[in-house]
Amino acid sequence: MSAPPFLSLVLTGRNDDYGGSFVSRFFRVLAFNLELLAERQLSTEVVLVEWCPTPGRALLGERLRDALPARFRERVTTYVVDNRYQDAMSLNPQLEYLEFVAKNVGIQRATGQYLLTTNTDLILSAAMGRALASGTLQPRCVYRANRIDLKLGIDDSTLHHELLDNPDNHVPRRPIAPPLYAGAAGDFTLLDRETFHQLRGFNEIYRMVRIGVDHNFLVKAQSSGVAIADIGPPIYHVAHLASYQTSKHIASRDQAHRRWGRVWHNHDVIYDNREDWGLRDAPIERLSDGIWKLGFDWRAVPPLVDLHRIVLPGMTPPNG
Amino acid sequence: MSRHDTPARRRSGIELLRSGYGAAIVLSGSSVSPMFSGLLGLFGLARAAHLHAATERVNTLKAQVADARQRNEAARRDATQRKQQAAEANDRVAAATQEVERWKGKVAAFRDKRERLKQAEQVIALTRGHLLTMETKLDVLEGAITVLDRRTRNSVDYPAGESTGKAPAPTTPS
């Protein structure tokens, strides 16, 4: 049995052309990030959660395996989640993707010493590679990073550090600030695996939204005595039409509710996930090399309503 | 030569002086021997120089007494004034002490109010937290009801003739 990797990249996505040319962008970004981490000799695994794949389309995991350079293929494990989980778990029929439940599936199964939950279009900077390899990461500390948006329409067909680090290509954005270092937290949440498990991942009690769940995790971490820090170097994000930052201004109210859900009390009210968070008890079967299927079983589905698990920060949560 | 045997005195000869308790003849001269002085003493007489010296001493003592009386008077006045000042100062201290006590009372009252405000703020924060928690729980309940409603509608298939949207039959009073 090989030693667990230092870092697990936890990602979620599906082959649905989200944001246009999703798949090609994802593959390009992932290959770039893996190359950067390999240069720093960081042992890395990729945990991809393919949440409720679009029927009739090839699996994203399969396409990824075919597209990635051979040296990276064995580092990727894909968990394909049965489509029925979306309907069984959602508390908002308009919402199409339970992103943070999907990420919890990955966090529950990742084996790395540190887990970086991020998104498929987030690019690590060279400085970030150095920071991750510096040996200075501490357990019980959520590391956050400033996200730099690259200008919409920039040619990102070939990624390289000169393109990313050039300030002319950046869109100004308010920097993250203490105490929570919040702001697009879903793009970069780095924490040791043990603490991630102690906190039981992201909120999967309030399964009604996609926005603010990352912020809510920071509130929970802070109220649980876990430190939060800015890791220093930035990450890059190539703007696209479907990204929240771009489309929140142009989407209709109905569209916004469907994509992200409505505004909620994510700064004030936290959660205490059940012990079987992240579909822990879902039956699993191997589809092919590195691709696993989480089959549907009602026993793996948390109850629709679990009100005593909605708590205030600082209040003693119930035992799992 | 003693300081009383001035040339003027030597020239003055015998002077007669009357003291407070009897007459005395005073002789003045530089050549009076101690034996003569003793002899004069037998007759109740004294040398003029001695008389002068005694008079001077008396005058000096009188002046000193007057001066002492004056000083005593001044000291008495001063003491009276100081007593008055002390009494005034005592009054002021008493008033200031009273003021301090009054302010102490006010400060204690302010502290008490501040403490109660803090407690009220904590209660408000906690109440607000509970309110937000309740709203969040209501969100979840609403979501669950919506989901269950949808599931019910999808699972229950009514035959075409059994529309539930029919208006109820009018009721007539019996």
Coordinates of C-alpha atoms in Angstrom, one line a residue:
Chain A
M1 CA 0.0 0.0 0.0
S2 CA 1.5 3.3 -1.1
A3 CA 1.9 6.3 1.2
P4 CA -0.9 8.8 1.0
P5 CA -0.1 11.8 -1.2
F6 CA 0.7 15.2 0.3
L7 CA -2.1 17.0 -1.5
S8 CA -5.5 16.0 -2.8
L9 CA -7.2 18.3 -5.3
V10 CA -10.9 17.9 -4.7
L11 CA -13.0 19.0 -7.8
T12 CA -16.4 18.5 -9.0
G13 CA -17.9 18.8 -12.5
R14 CA -19.8 17.0 -15.2
N15 CA -19.8 16.9 -19.0
D16 CA -22.4 19.5 -19.5
D17 CA -20.6 22.4 -21.2
Y18 CA -21.1 24.6 -18.2
G19 CA -19.9 28.1 -19.1
G20 CA -19.1 27.0 -22.6
S21 CA -16.1 24.8 -23.5
F22 CA -16.0 23.6 -19.9
V23 CA -14.3 20.3 -20.7
S24 CA -11.4 21.7 -22.7
R25 CA -10.9 24.5 -20.2
F26 CA -10.9 22.0 -17.3
F27 CA -8.4 19.6 -18.9
R28 CA -6.1 22.5 -19.8
V29 CA -6.2 23.9 -16.3
L30 CA -5.8 20.6 -14.6
A31 CA -2.8 19.6 -16.7
F32 CA -1.2 22.9 -16.0
N33 CA -1.7 22.6 -12.3
L34 CA -0.5 19.0 -12.1
E35 CA 2.6 20.0 -14.1
L36 CA 3.3 22.8 -11.6
L37 CA 2.9 20.5 -8.6
A38 CA 5.1 17.9 -10.3
E39 CA 7.8 20.4 -10.8
R40 CA 7.7 21.1 -7.1
Q41 CA 7.9 17.3 -6.5
L42 CA 4.7 17.4 -4.5
S43 CA 2.8 14.1 -4.4
T44 CA -0.7 14.8 -5.6
E45 CA -3.9 13.0 -6.3
V46 CA -7.0 14.4 -8.0
V47 CA -10.4 13.5 -6.7
L48 CA -13.0 14.4 -9.2
V49 CA -16.6 14.0 -8.2
E50 CA -18.8 13.8 -11.3
W51 CA -22.1 14.8 -9.8
C52 CA -25.2 13.3 -11.5
P53 CA -23.8 13.1 -15.0
T54 CA -25.8 14.3 -17.9
P55 CA -27.6 11.2 -19.5
G56 CA -26.5 10.4 -23.0
R57 CA -23.1 12.0 -22.7
A58 CA -19.7 10.5 -22.1
L59 CA -18.5 10.6 -18.5
L60 CA -16.3 13.5 -17.7
G61 CA -13.9 11.1 -15.9
E62 CA -13.5 9.0 -19.0
R63 CA -12.8 12.0 -21.2
L64 CA -10.4 13.3 -18.6
R65 CA -8.5 10.0 -18.5
D66 CA -8.2 10.1 -22.3
A67 CA -7.1 13.7 -22.4
L68 CA -4.5 13.8 -19.6
P69 CA -0.9 13.0 -20.2
A70 CA -0.2 9.4 -19.3
R71 CA 2.0 10.4 -16.3
F72 CA -1.0 12.1 -14.6
R73 CA -3.7 9.6 -15.3
E74 CA -3.1 7.3 -12.4
R75 CA -3.3 10.2 -10.0
V76 CA -6.9 10.9 -10.9
T77 CA -9.8 9.1 -9.2
T78 CA -13.3 9.9 -10.4
Y79 CA -16.4 9.2 -8.3
V80 CA -19.5 9.2 -10.5
V81 CA -22.6 10.0 -8.3
D82 CA -25.9 8.5 -9.2
N83 CA -28.3 11.0 -10.7
R84 CA -31.0 10.2 -8.2
Y85 CA -29.0 11.8 -5.3
Q86 CA -29.6 15.3 -6.7
D87 CA -33.4 14.8 -6.5
A88 CA -33.3 12.9 -3.3
M89 CA -31.2 15.4 -1.5
S90 CA -32.2 18.8 -2.9
L91 CA -34.3 21.1 -0.9
N92 CA -34.6 23.4 -3.8
P93 CA -36.1 21.9 -6.9
Q94 CA -34.8 24.8 -9.0
L95 CA -31.2 24.2 -8.1
E96 CA -29.5 21.9 -10.6
Y97 CA -26.3 21.1 -8.9
L98 CA -25.5 20.4 -5.2
E99 CA -21.9 21.5 -5.6
F100 CA -20.9 21.4 -2.0
V101 CA -22.5 18.0 -1.3
A102 CA -20.5 16.8 -4.3
K103 CA -17.3 18.3 -2.8
N104 CA -18.1 16.5 0.4
V105 CA -18.2 13.3 -1.5
G106 CA -14.6 14.0 -2.6
I107 CA -13.4 15.2 0.8
Q108 CA -14.8 12.1 2.4
R109 CA -12.8 9.9 0.1
A110 CA -9.6 11.9 -0.5
T111 CA -6.5 10.4 1.0
G112 CA -4.0 13.3 0.9
Q113 CA -2.4 14.9 4.0
Y114 CA -3.9 18.2 2.9
L115 CA -7.1 18.6 0.9
L116 CA -7.5 21.6 -1.5
T117 CA -11.1 22.0 -2.5
T118 CA -11.2 24.2 -5.6
N119 CA -12.9 24.6 -8.9
T120 CA -12.1 23.2 -12.3
D121 CA -11.2 26.6 -13.8
L122 CA -8.8 27.7 -11.1
I123 CA -5.1 28.0 -12.0
L124 CA -2.3 27.8 -9.5
S125 CA 0.3 30.5 -9.7
A126 CA 4.0 29.6 -9.7
A127 CA 4.3 31.3 -6.3
M128 CA 1.5 29.1 -5.0
G129 CA 3.5 26.0 -6.1
R130 CA 6.4 27.2 -4.1
A131 CA 4.2 28.0 -1.1
L132 CA 2.6 24.5 -1.1
A133 CA 6.1 22.9 -1.3
S134 CA 7.6 25.1 1.3
G135 CA 6.8 22.7 4.1
T136 CA 5.3 25.5 6.2
L137 CA 1.7 24.4 6.1
Q138 CA 0.2 23.8 9.5
P139 CA -2.7 21.5 10.5
R140 CA -5.8 23.0 11.9
C141 CA -5.5 26.1 9.7
V142 CA -7.8 26.8 6.7
Y143 CA -5.6 28.4 4.1
R144 CA -7.3 30.9 1.7
A145 CA -5.9 32.6 -1.3
N146 CA -6.6 35.8 -3.3
R147 CA -8.3 35.1 -6.6
I148 CA -7.2 37.1 -9.6
D149 CA -9.6 37.2 -12.4
L150 CA -8.1 37.3 -15.9
K151 CA -9.8 39.5 -18.3
L152 CA -12.7 38.1 -20.2
G153 CA -11.7 37.2 -23.7
I154 CA -8.1 36.7 -23.0
D155 CA -6.4 34.0 -25.0
D156 CA -6.1 31.1 -22.5
S157 CA -5.6 28.4 -25.1
T158 CA -2.1 28.0 -23.9
L159 CA -1.5 28.7 -20.2
H160 CA 1.9 30.0 -19.1
H161 CA 3.1 32.1 -16.1
E162 CA 3.9 35.2 -18.2
L163 CA 0.3 35.4 -19.2
L164 CA -1.0 34.8 -15.7
D165 CA 1.4 37.0 -13.8
N166 CA 1.0 40.0 -16.2
P167 CA -0.9 42.7 -14.3
D168 CA -2.3 44.0 -17.6
N169 CA -4.4 40.9 -17.8
H170 CA -5.9 41.2 -14.3
V171 CA -9.3 42.5 -13.3
P172 CA -9.0 44.4 -10.0
R173 CA -10.7 42.6 -7.1
R174 CA -11.0 43.3 -3.4
P175 CA -8.4 41.3 -1.5
I176 CA -9.4 38.8 1.1
A177 CA -9.2 40.1 4.7
P178 CA -9.2 38.8 8.2
P179 CA -10.8 37.3 10.2
L180 CA -12.4 34.9 7.7
Y181 CA -10.5 35.8 4.5
A182 CA -13.8 35.2 2.8
G183 CA -14.6 35.9 -0.8
A184 CA -14.8 33.2 -3.4
A185 CA -13.8 30.7 -0.8
G186 CA -15.0 27.8 -2.8
D187 CA -12.1 28.5 -5.2
F188 CA -9.4 27.8 -2.7
T189 CA -10.0 26.1 0.6
L190 CA -7.0 24.2 1.8
L191 CA -7.0 22.3 5.1
D192 CA -5.5 19.1 6.5
R193 CA -7.6 16.0 6.0
E194 CA -8.1 15.3 9.7
T195 CA -9.5 18.7 10.5
F196 CA -11.7 18.6 7.4
H197 CA -13.2 15.4 8.7
Q198 CA -13.6 16.8 12.2
L199 CA -15.6 19.7 10.7
R200 CA -17.5 17.2 8.5
G201 CA -17.0 19.1 5.4
F202 CA -19.3 21.7 3.9
N203 CA -22.9 22.3 5.0
E204 CA -25.1 19.6 3.7
I205 CA -28.0 20.3 6.0
Y206 CA -29.1 23.5 4.2
R207 CA -29.2 21.9 0.7
M208 CA -31.0 24.8 -1.0
V209 CA -28.2 27.0 -2.4
R210 CA -24.8 27.0 -4.1
I211 CA -23.7 30.4 -3.0
G212 CA -22.4 31.2 0.4
V213 CA -21.8 27.6 1.5
D214 CA -18.0 28.2 1.3
H215 CA -18.3 31.3 3.5
N216 CA -20.5 29.3 5.9
F217 CA -17.7 26.7 6.2
L218 CA -15.3 29.5 7.2
V219 CA -17.7 30.6 9.9
K220 CA -18.0 27.0 11.2
A221 CA -14.2 26.6 11.1
Q222 CA -13.7 29.8 13.1
S223 CA -16.3 28.9 15.6
S224 CA -14.7 25.5 16.0
G225 CA -11.4 27.1 16.9
V226 CA -9.7 26.4 13.6
A227 CA -7.4 29.1 12.4
I228 CA -7.9 30.8 9.0
A229 CA -5.0 32.4 7.1
D230 CA -4.1 33.9 3.8
I231 CA -1.5 31.6 2.2
G232 CA 0.0 34.5 0.4
P233 CA 0.3 33.8 -3.3
P234 CA -2.8 34.2 -5.6
I235 CA -4.7 31.8 -7.8
Y236 CA -5.9 32.7 -11.2
H237 CA -9.4 32.4 -12.7
V238 CA -10.2 32.8 -16.4
A239 CA -13.4 34.7 -16.6
H240 CA -16.2 33.0 -18.5
L241 CA -19.8 33.9 -19.1
A242 CA -21.2 31.3 -16.7
S243 CA -19.0 32.3 -13.7
Y244 CA -20.9 33.8 -10.8
Q245 CA -18.8 37.0 -10.9
T246 CA -19.7 37.6 -14.5
S247 CA -23.3 36.4 -14.7
K248 CA -24.7 37.5 -11.4
H249 CA -25.2 40.9 -12.9
I250 CA -27.0 39.7 -16.0
A251 CA -29.0 36.7 -14.8
S252 CA -32.7 37.1 -14.2
R253 CA -33.9 36.4 -10.7
D254 CA -35.3 33.0 -11.7
Q255 CA -32.0 32.1 -13.4
A256 CA -30.0 33.2 -10.4
H257 CA -32.2 31.1 -8.1
R258 CA -31.8 28.1 -10.3
R259 CA -28.1 28.4 -10.6
W260 CA -27.1 29.5 -7.1
G261 CA -30.1 29.6 -4.9
R262 CA -31.2 32.6 -2.9
V263 CA -29.4 34.7 -0.3
W264 CA -29.4 33.0 3.2
H265 CA -28.0 33.5 6.7
N266 CA -24.7 31.9 5.8
H267 CA -22.7 34.4 8.0
D268 CA -24.7 33.7 11.1
V269 CA -26.1 30.2 11.2
I270 CA -23.9 27.1 10.9
Y271 CA -24.5 23.3 10.7
D272 CA -23.5 20.0 12.2
N273 CA -23.4 17.4 9.5
R274 CA -24.3 13.8 10.2
E275 CA -21.6 11.3 10.8
D276 CA -22.3 9.8 7.4
W277 CA -21.7 13.1 5.6
G278 CA -20.5 13.0 2.0
L279 CA -22.6 10.0 1.0
R280 CA -20.3 7.9 3.2
D281 CA -22.6 4.9 3.0
A282 CA -23.4 5.0 -0.7
P283 CA -22.6 1.6 -2.3
I284 CA -19.6 1.9 -4.5
E285 CA -18.7 -0.1 -7.7
R286 CA -15.8 0.1 -10.0
L287 CA -16.6 1.2 -13.5
S288 CA -13.1 1.2 -15.0
D289 CA -9.5 2.2 -14.0
G290 CA -9.8 5.1 -11.6
I291 CA -13.5 5.5 -12.1
W292 CA -16.0 4.5 -9.4
K293 CA -19.7 4.8 -9.3
L294 CA -21.6 5.7 -6.1
G295 CA -24.9 3.8 -6.6
F296 CA -28.1 5.0 -5.2
D297 CA -29.4 3.8 -1.8
W298 CA -31.9 5.6 0.4
R299 CA -29.9 4.6 3.4
A300 CA -27.1 6.9 2.2
V301 CA -29.4 9.9 1.8
P302 CA -29.7 12.2 4.8
P303 CA -33.2 13.2 5.9
L304 CA -34.8 16.0 4.1
V305 CA -35.2 17.9 7.4
D306 CA -32.8 17.7 10.3
L307 CA -33.5 20.9 12.1
H308 CA -31.5 20.3 15.3
R309 CA -28.4 20.3 13.2
I310 CA -28.9 23.9 12.2
V311 CA -27.1 25.8 15.0
L312 CA -25.6 29.0 16.0
P313 CA -21.8 29.5 16.0
G314 CA -20.4 28.8 19.5
M315 CA -23.4 26.6 20.5
T316 CA -22.5 23.1 21.4
P317 CA -23.5 20.9 18.4
P318 CA -25.2 17.6 19.0
N319 CA -23.1 14.5 18.7
G320 CA -23.1 12.8 15.4
Chain B
M1 CA 34.6 103.1 81.9
S2 CA 31.2 101.6 82.0
R3 CA 28.8 102.4 79.2
H4 CA 26.7 104.5 81.7
D5 CA 29.6 106.7 82.9
T6 CA 29.4 109.1 80.0
P7 CA 31.1 112.6 80.4
A8 CA 27.7 114.3 80.5
R9 CA 26.6 112.2 83.4
R10 CA 29.8 112.9 85.3
R11 CA 29.1 116.6 84.9
S12 CA 25.5 116.3 86.1
G13 CA 26.5 115.9 89.8
I14 CA 24.0 114.6 92.3
E15 CA 20.6 114.0 91.0
L16 CA 17.6 113.3 93.0
L17 CA 15.3 110.8 91.7
R18 CA 12.0 109.4 93.1
S19 CA 11.5 105.7 92.7
G20 CA 8.1 103.9 92.8
Y21 CA 8.6 102.8 96.5
G22 CA 10.5 105.8 98.2
A23 CA 12.9 108.7 97.7
A24 CA 16.5 108.1 96.9
I25 CA 19.4 110.4 96.4
V26 CA 21.6 109.5 93.6
L27 CA 25.2 110.5 93.3
S28 CA 27.0 110.7 90.2
G29 CA 30.7 110.7 89.7
S30 CA 33.5 108.7 88.2
S31 CA 35.6 108.6 91.3
V32 CA 33.1 106.9 93.5
S33 CA 34.7 103.9 95.1
P34 CA 32.8 100.6 95.9
M35 CA 33.1 101.4 99.5
F36 CA 31.3 104.7 98.9
S37 CA 28.7 102.9 96.9
G38 CA 28.1 100.6 99.8
L39 CA 27.8 103.6 102.1
L40 CA 25.3 105.2 99.8
G41 CA 23.4 102.0 99.9
L42 CA 23.0 102.2 103.7
F43 CA 21.1 105.5 103.2
G44 CA 18.9 104.2 100.4
L45 CA 20.9 106.0 97.8
A46 CA 22.4 104.6 94.5
R47 CA 24.8 105.9 92.0
A48 CA 23.2 107.8 89.1
A49 CA 24.9 105.4 86.6
H50 CA 23.2 102.5 88.2
L51 CA 19.9 104.3 88.2
H52 CA 20.3 105.2 84.6
A53 CA 21.1 101.6 83.7
A54 CA 18.2 100.3 85.7
T55 CA 15.9 102.8 84.0
E56 CA 17.2 101.8 80.6
R57 CA 16.6 98.2 81.5
V58 CA 13.1 99.0 82.7
N59 CA 12.4 100.9 79.5
T60 CA 13.9 98.2 77.4
L61 CA 11.8 95.6 79.2
K62 CA 8.7 97.8 78.9
A63 CA 9.4 98.0 75.2
Q64 CA 10.0 94.3 75.0
V65 CA 6.7 93.7 76.9
A66 CA 4.8 96.0 74.6
D67 CA 6.4 94.3 71.6
A68 CA 5.6 90.9 73.0
R69 CA 2.0 92.1 73.6
Q70 CA 1.9 93.4 70.1
R71 CA 3.2 90.1 68.7
N72 CA 0.9 88.2 71.0
E73 CA -2.0 90.2 69.7
A74 CA -0.9 89.7 66.1
A75 CA -0.5 86.0 66.8
R76 CA -3.9 85.8 68.4
R77 CA -5.4 87.6 65.4
D78 CA -3.4 85.3 63.1
A79 CA -4.6 82.2 65.0
T80 CA -8.2 83.4 64.9
Q81 CA -7.8 84.0 61.1
R82 CA -6.3 80.6 60.7
K83 CA -9.0 79.0 62.8
Q84 CA -11.5 80.6 60.5
Q85 CA -9.6 79.5 57.5
A86 CA -9.4 76.0 58.9
A87 CA -13.1 76.0 59.6
E88 CA -13.7 77.2 56.0
A89 CA -11.4 74.5 54.7
N90 CA -13.2 71.9 56.7
D91 CA -16.4 73.1 55.3
R92 CA -15.0 72.9 51.8
V93 CA -13.6 69.4 52.5
A94 CA -16.9 68.3 53.8
A95 CA -18.6 69.7 50.7
A96 CA -16.1 68.1 48.4
T97 CA -16.4 64.8 50.2
Q98 CA -20.1 65.0 49.8
E99 CA -19.6 65.8 46.1
V100 CA -17.2 62.9 45.7
E101 CA -19.8 60.6 47.3
R102 CA -22.4 61.9 45.0
W103 CA -20.2 61.2 41.9
K104 CA -19.3 57.9 43.3
G105 CA -22.9 57.1 43.4
K106 CA -23.4 58.4 39.9
V107 CA -20.4 56.3 38.6
A108 CA -21.8 53.2 40.3
A109 CA -25.1 53.9 38.6
F110 CA -23.5 54.4 35.2
R111 CA -21.5 51.2 35.7
D112 CA -24.6 49.4 36.6
K113 CA -26.4 50.8 33.5
R114 CA -23.4 49.9 31.3
E115 CA -23.4 46.4 32.6
R116 CA -27.1 46.1 32.0
L117 CA -26.6 47.5 28.5
K118 CA -24.0 44.9 27.8
Q119 CA -26.3 42.2 29.0
A120 CA -29.1 43.6 26.9
E121 CA -26.8 43.6 23.9
Q122 CA -25.9 40.0 24.5
V123 CA -29.5 39.1 24.8
I124 CA -30.3 41.0 21.6
A125 CA -27.4 39.2 19.8
L126 CA -28.5 35.9 21.1
T127 CA -32.2 36.6 20.2
R128 CA -31.1 37.7 16.7
G129 CA -29.1 34.5 16.3
H130 CA -32.1 32.4 17.4
L131 CA -34.3 34.4 15.0
L132 CA -31.9 33.8 12.1
T133 CA -31.7 30.1 13.1
M134 CA -35.5 29.9 13.1
E135 CA -35.6 31.6 9.6
T136 CA -33.0 29.1 8.3
K137 CA -35.0 26.2 9.7
L138 CA -38.2 27.6 8.1
D139 CA -36.3 27.8 4.8
V140 CA -35.5 24.1 5.2
L141 CA -39.0 23.3 6.1
E142 CA -40.4 25.2 3.2
G143 CA -37.9 23.5 0.8
A144 CA -38.8 20.1 2.2
I145 CA -42.5 20.8 1.8
T146 CA -41.9 22.0 -1.8
V147 CA -39.9 18.9 -2.6
L148 CA -42.5 16.5 -1.0
D149 CA -45.3 18.3 -2.7
R150 CA -43.6 17.8 -6.0
R151 CA -42.9 14.2 -5.3
T152 CA -46.5 13.6 -4.4
R153 CA -47.8 15.3 -7.5
N154 CA -45.4 13.2 -9.6
S155 CA -46.3 9.9 -8.0
V156 CA -50.1 10.3 -7.8
D157 CA -51.7 9.8 -11.2
Y158 CA -55.4 10.8 -11.2
P159 CA -57.6 9.4 -13.9
A160 CA -58.7 12.0 -16.4
G161 CA -62.4 12.0 -15.2
E162 CA -61.5 12.6 -11.6
S163 CA -60.3 16.2 -11.7
T164 CA -59.7 17.6 -8.2
G165 CA -60.2 21.1 -9.6
K166 CA -64.0 20.7 -9.7
A167 CA -65.9 23.3 -7.9
P168 CA -67.8 21.9 -4.9
A169 CA -71.6 21.4 -5.2
P170 CA -73.5 24.3 -3.8
T171 CA -75.1 23.6 -0.4
T172 CA -78.7 24.5 0.3
P173 CA -80.1 25.1 3.7
S174 CA -82.4 22.4 4.9

